Short mmCIF file of C-alpha atoms in Angstrom, two decimals:
data_model
loop_
_atom_site.label_atom_id
_atom_site.label_comp_id
_atom_site.label_asym_id
_atom_site.label_seq_id
_atom_site.Cartn_x
_atom_site.Cartn_y
_atom_site.Cartn_z
CA ASP A 1 11.58 1.51 -14.02
CA VAL A 2 11.58 1.21 -10.23
CA LYS A 3 11.96 -2.27 -9.16
CA VAL A 4 11.19 -3.73 -5.68
CA THR A 5 11.81 -7.45 -5.34
CA GLN A 6 10.97 -9.75 -2.43
CA SER A 7 12.82 -12.94 -1.83
CA SER A 8 9.96 -15.33 -1.87
CA ARG A 9 6.48 -15.22 -3.37
CA TYR A 10 5.21 -18.07 -1.15
CA LEU A 11 6.55 -19.40 2.15
CA VAL A 12 5.41 -22.03 4.58
CA LYS A 13 6.86 -22.08 8.06
CA ARG A 14 6.20 -23.87 11.30
CA THR A 15 5.06 -22.20 14.58
CA GLY A 16 8.11 -21.01 16.47
CA GLU A 17 10.43 -20.80 13.51
CA LYS A 18 12.49 -17.67 12.88
CA VAL A 19 11.47 -16.23 9.49
CA PHE A 20 13.36 -13.76 7.30
CA LEU A 21 11.63 -11.88 4.60
CA GLU A 22 14.00 -9.86 2.23
CA CYS A 23 13.24 -6.87 0.21
CA VAL A 24 15.53 -5.15 -2.35
CA GLN A 25 14.94 -1.95 -4.30
CA ASP A 26 16.99 -0.64 -7.20
CA MET A 27 16.15 2.97 -7.21
CA ASP A 28 18.35 4.33 -4.36
CA HIS A 29 15.27 5.23 -2.30
CA GLU A 30 15.90 6.31 1.24
CA ASN A 31 12.53 5.08 2.57
CA MET A 32 11.42 1.52 2.79
CA PHE A 33 8.38 0.02 4.37
CA TRP A 34 6.97 -3.33 5.43
CA TYR A 35 3.21 -3.87 5.38
CA ARG A 36 0.92 -6.80 5.92
CA GLN A 37 -2.25 -7.11 4.00
CA ASP A 38 -5.29 -9.09 5.48
CA PRO A 39 -8.82 -9.34 4.16
CA GLY A 40 -11.02 -6.59 5.48
CA LEU A 41 -8.09 -4.80 7.04
CA GLY A 42 -6.28 -3.30 4.10
CA LEU A 43 -2.53 -2.67 4.36
CA ARG A 44 -1.09 -2.15 7.85
CA LEU A 45 2.30 -0.65 8.40
CA ILE A 46 4.69 -2.89 10.48
CA TYR A 47 7.88 -0.96 10.20
CA PHE A 48 9.63 1.58 8.08
CA SER A 49 13.17 2.90 7.67
CA TYR A 50 14.25 6.28 6.41
CA ASP A 51 17.92 5.55 6.24
CA VAL A 52 20.51 2.78 6.68
CA LYS A 53 20.36 1.44 10.16
CA MET A 54 17.42 3.65 11.03
CA LYS A 55 14.03 2.08 11.72
CA GLU A 56 10.67 3.18 13.22
CA LYS A 57 7.73 1.17 14.51
CA GLY A 58 4.56 1.29 12.46
CA ASP A 59 1.11 0.44 13.63
CA ILE A 60 1.56 -3.24 14.35
CA PRO A 61 5.19 -3.96 15.14
CA GLU A 62 4.62 -6.65 17.84
CA GLY A 63 6.27 -9.91 17.04
CA TYR A 64 8.37 -8.36 14.31
CA SER A 65 11.78 -6.81 13.96
CA VAL A 66 13.67 -5.30 10.95
CA SER A 67 17.15 -4.74 9.73
CA ARG A 68 18.63 -2.34 7.24
CA GLU A 69 22.34 -2.64 6.79
CA LYS A 70 22.42 -1.45 3.20
CA LYS A 71 20.38 1.31 1.48
CA GLU A 72 18.82 -1.03 -1.09
CA ARG A 73 17.89 -3.91 1.39
CA PHE A 74 15.26 -4.04 4.11
CA SER A 75 14.62 -7.24 5.96
CA LEU A 76 11.61 -8.24 8.08
CA ILE A 77 12.16 -10.80 10.83
CA LEU A 78 9.55 -12.88 12.61
CA GLU A 79 11.45 -13.90 15.75
CA SER A 80 9.09 -16.79 16.56
CA ALA A 81 6.42 -17.22 13.87
CA SER A 82 2.79 -17.74 15.05
CA THR A 83 -0.22 -18.72 13.16
CA ASN A 84 -1.74 -15.10 13.45
CA GLN A 85 1.17 -13.98 11.40
CA THR A 86 -0.07 -15.89 8.38
CA SER A 87 -0.63 -13.00 5.92
CA MET A 88 0.53 -11.25 2.69
CA TYR A 89 3.67 -9.24 3.42
CA LEU A 90 4.38 -6.33 1.14
CA CYS A 91 7.56 -4.33 0.83
CA ALA A 92 7.62 -0.74 -0.47
CA SER A 93 10.07 2.05 -1.15
CA SER A 94 9.87 5.73 -1.75
CA PRO A 95 12.19 8.75 -2.36
CA PRO A 96 12.62 11.22 0.49
CA THR A 97 10.32 13.67 -1.12
CA SER A 98 7.81 12.74 -3.85
CA GLY A 99 5.53 15.15 -5.70
CA THR A 100 2.88 12.55 -5.75
CA GLY A 101 3.42 10.84 -2.40
CA GLU A 102 3.94 7.55 -4.32
CA GLN A 103 5.26 4.40 -2.90
CA TYR A 104 6.56 1.53 -5.04
CA PHE A 105 5.56 -1.97 -3.92
CA GLY A 106 7.04 -5.34 -4.36
CA PRO A 107 5.00 -8.37 -5.54
CA GLY A 108 4.38 -9.54 -1.93
CA THR A 109 5.29 -12.72 -0.08
CA ARG A 110 2.34 -14.93 1.03
CA LEU A 111 3.45 -16.47 4.40
CA THR A 112 1.62 -19.40 5.92
CA VAL A 113 2.46 -20.39 9.46
CA THR A 114 1.25 -23.87 10.45
CA ASP B 1 -10.06 3.85 14.63
CA GLN B 2 -10.07 3.53 10.92
CA GLN B 3 -8.86 6.91 9.64
CA VAL B 4 -9.43 6.01 5.90
CA LYS B 5 -12.53 4.15 5.03
CA GLN B 6 -13.75 2.50 1.91
CA ASN B 7 -17.29 1.54 2.69
CA SER B 8 -17.99 -0.53 -0.46
CA PRO B 9 -16.13 -3.78 -0.52
CA SER B 10 -17.15 -4.50 -4.15
CA LEU B 11 -18.48 -2.78 -7.23
CA SER B 12 -19.61 -4.12 -10.62
CA VAL B 13 -19.82 -1.89 -13.73
CA GLN B 14 -20.59 -2.50 -17.31
CA GLU B 15 -17.67 -2.06 -19.80
CA GLY B 16 -17.66 1.51 -21.23
CA ARG B 17 -19.62 2.94 -18.26
CA ILE B 18 -18.25 5.04 -15.47
CA SER B 19 -16.78 3.41 -12.27
CA ILE B 20 -16.86 5.54 -9.08
CA LEU B 21 -14.95 4.39 -6.10
CA ASN B 22 -15.31 6.31 -2.82
CA CYS B 23 -13.19 6.90 0.17
CA ASP B 24 -13.82 8.86 3.37
CA TYR B 25 -11.24 10.01 5.84
CA THR B 26 -11.23 11.65 9.35
CA ASN B 27 -7.87 13.33 9.67
CA SER B 28 -7.60 16.88 8.33
CA MET B 29 -3.81 16.79 8.48
CA PHE B 30 -3.28 14.32 5.50
CA ASP B 31 -1.03 15.93 2.82
CA TYR B 32 -1.75 13.58 -0.13
CA PHE B 33 -4.40 11.13 -1.14
CA LEU B 34 -3.46 8.27 -3.36
CA TRP B 35 -5.20 5.47 -5.25
CA TYR B 36 -3.48 2.07 -5.90
CA LYS B 37 -4.69 -0.78 -8.07
CA LYS B 38 -3.86 -4.32 -7.04
CA TYR B 39 -4.22 -7.47 -9.16
CA PRO B 40 -4.15 -10.89 -7.47
CA ALA B 41 -0.75 -12.11 -6.55
CA GLU B 42 0.85 -8.72 -7.31
CA GLY B 43 1.83 -5.78 -5.23
CA PRO B 44 -0.23 -2.54 -5.39
CA THR B 45 0.68 -0.13 -8.18
CA PHE B 46 0.20 3.54 -7.98
CA LEU B 47 -2.62 4.92 -10.01
CA ILE B 48 -3.11 8.65 -9.28
CA SER B 49 -2.84 11.05 -6.34
CA ILE B 50 -3.98 14.42 -5.24
CA SER B 51 -2.55 17.05 -3.00
CA SER B 52 -4.70 18.21 -0.09
CA ILE B 53 -4.58 21.71 -1.55
CA LYS B 54 -6.29 20.63 -4.79
CA ASP B 55 -9.78 19.37 -5.49
CA LYS B 56 -9.31 17.58 -8.78
CA ASN B 57 -6.55 15.70 -10.66
CA GLU B 58 -6.95 14.01 -13.99
CA ASP B 59 -4.73 11.42 -15.78
CA GLY B 60 -6.24 9.91 -18.87
CA ARG B 61 -9.33 7.92 -17.93
CA PHE B 62 -8.72 8.41 -14.23
CA THR B 63 -9.91 11.37 -12.33
CA VAL B 64 -9.72 11.85 -8.54
CA PHE B 65 -12.02 14.38 -6.70
CA LEU B 66 -11.28 15.73 -3.29
CA ASN B 67 -14.02 17.23 -1.17
CA LYS B 68 -12.27 18.57 1.87
CA SER B 69 -15.32 19.92 3.62
CA ALA B 70 -16.93 16.35 3.42
CA LYS B 71 -13.59 14.64 3.99
CA HIS B 72 -14.31 12.56 0.84
CA LEU B 73 -12.48 11.46 -2.20
CA SER B 74 -13.51 9.62 -5.17
CA LEU B 75 -11.84 8.00 -8.11
CA HIS B 76 -13.70 8.09 -11.45
CA ILE B 77 -12.74 5.77 -14.30
CA VAL B 78 -14.19 6.54 -17.67
CA PRO B 79 -14.68 4.51 -19.71
CA SER B 80 -14.31 1.40 -17.64
CA GLN B 81 -12.50 -1.54 -19.30
CA PRO B 82 -12.34 -5.23 -18.32
CA GLY B 83 -8.57 -4.73 -17.55
CA ASP B 84 -9.64 -2.32 -14.79
CA SER B 85 -11.00 -5.25 -12.78
CA ALA B 86 -8.92 -5.26 -9.62
CA VAL B 87 -8.88 -4.22 -5.98
CA TYR B 88 -8.52 -0.47 -5.48
CA PHE B 89 -7.04 0.88 -2.31
CA CYS B 90 -7.26 4.55 -1.34
CA ALA B 91 -4.47 5.85 0.94
CA ALA B 92 -3.65 9.06 2.76
CA SER B 93 -0.30 10.33 3.82
CA VAL B 94 0.98 12.71 6.56
CA GLY B 95 4.59 13.67 6.04
CA THR B 96 6.96 11.35 4.19
CA TYR B 97 6.48 8.15 6.22
CA LYS B 98 2.97 7.75 7.42
CA TYR B 99 0.54 6.16 5.04
CA ILE B 100 -2.90 5.03 6.06
CA PHE B 101 -4.71 2.65 3.63
CA GLY B 102 -8.32 1.86 3.34
CA THR B 103 -9.59 -1.74 3.25
CA GLY B 104 -10.06 -1.77 -0.54
CA THR B 105 -12.85 -2.06 -3.06
CA ARG B 106 -12.99 -4.86 -5.65
CA LEU B 107 -14.03 -3.55 -9.01
CA LYS B 108 -15.43 -5.92 -11.57
CA VAL B 109 -15.86 -4.50 -15.10
CA LEU B 110 -18.31 -6.65 -16.99
CA ALA B 111 -17.77 -7.23 -20.72
#
């Protein structure tokens, strides 16, 4: 079974803090993704990575950065947290080619910025 | 511009009846269309997908239909069960990395 784990289920941070969200997958997948989910907006792609040290911006990268030093780990960094970054953050992984196009998601981290 | 749209935010269906969830898209270049189910406090889990070259895919109680001329896909769940109550997201992919998700439809199956 593919497993994608995220370091925290719930996180509360203060405005201006630097925040690290960690994601680990155990299926040796090349591709990893960070999304945020907001009511009425669905899932929106923040960043993705197709290999170690490689990263590409998604649709809403502003205010975020990422790091992928090891194949199994993909970190999302909020350089200076703001209240509009309060959201559910979802990490996903996928193999380079999938017959179904499927992504595997972690359980999510609900981040509250006060 | 929302390339993948789920126009019904919620749907209620009686147990044992058919649930039909709908999704519209605008980009003819999408390769795959996928449906995910999401329970509260959990990540989305893959349900079923369909290649853009097909018009139907079936897996047990779940069938996805793709109408390319109308740029419309639908997910049929027959028979619906209370455990199917969840938020359903449709998604479309272009290549290996680009996934566009709809806003979700909350399905409630009434016992």
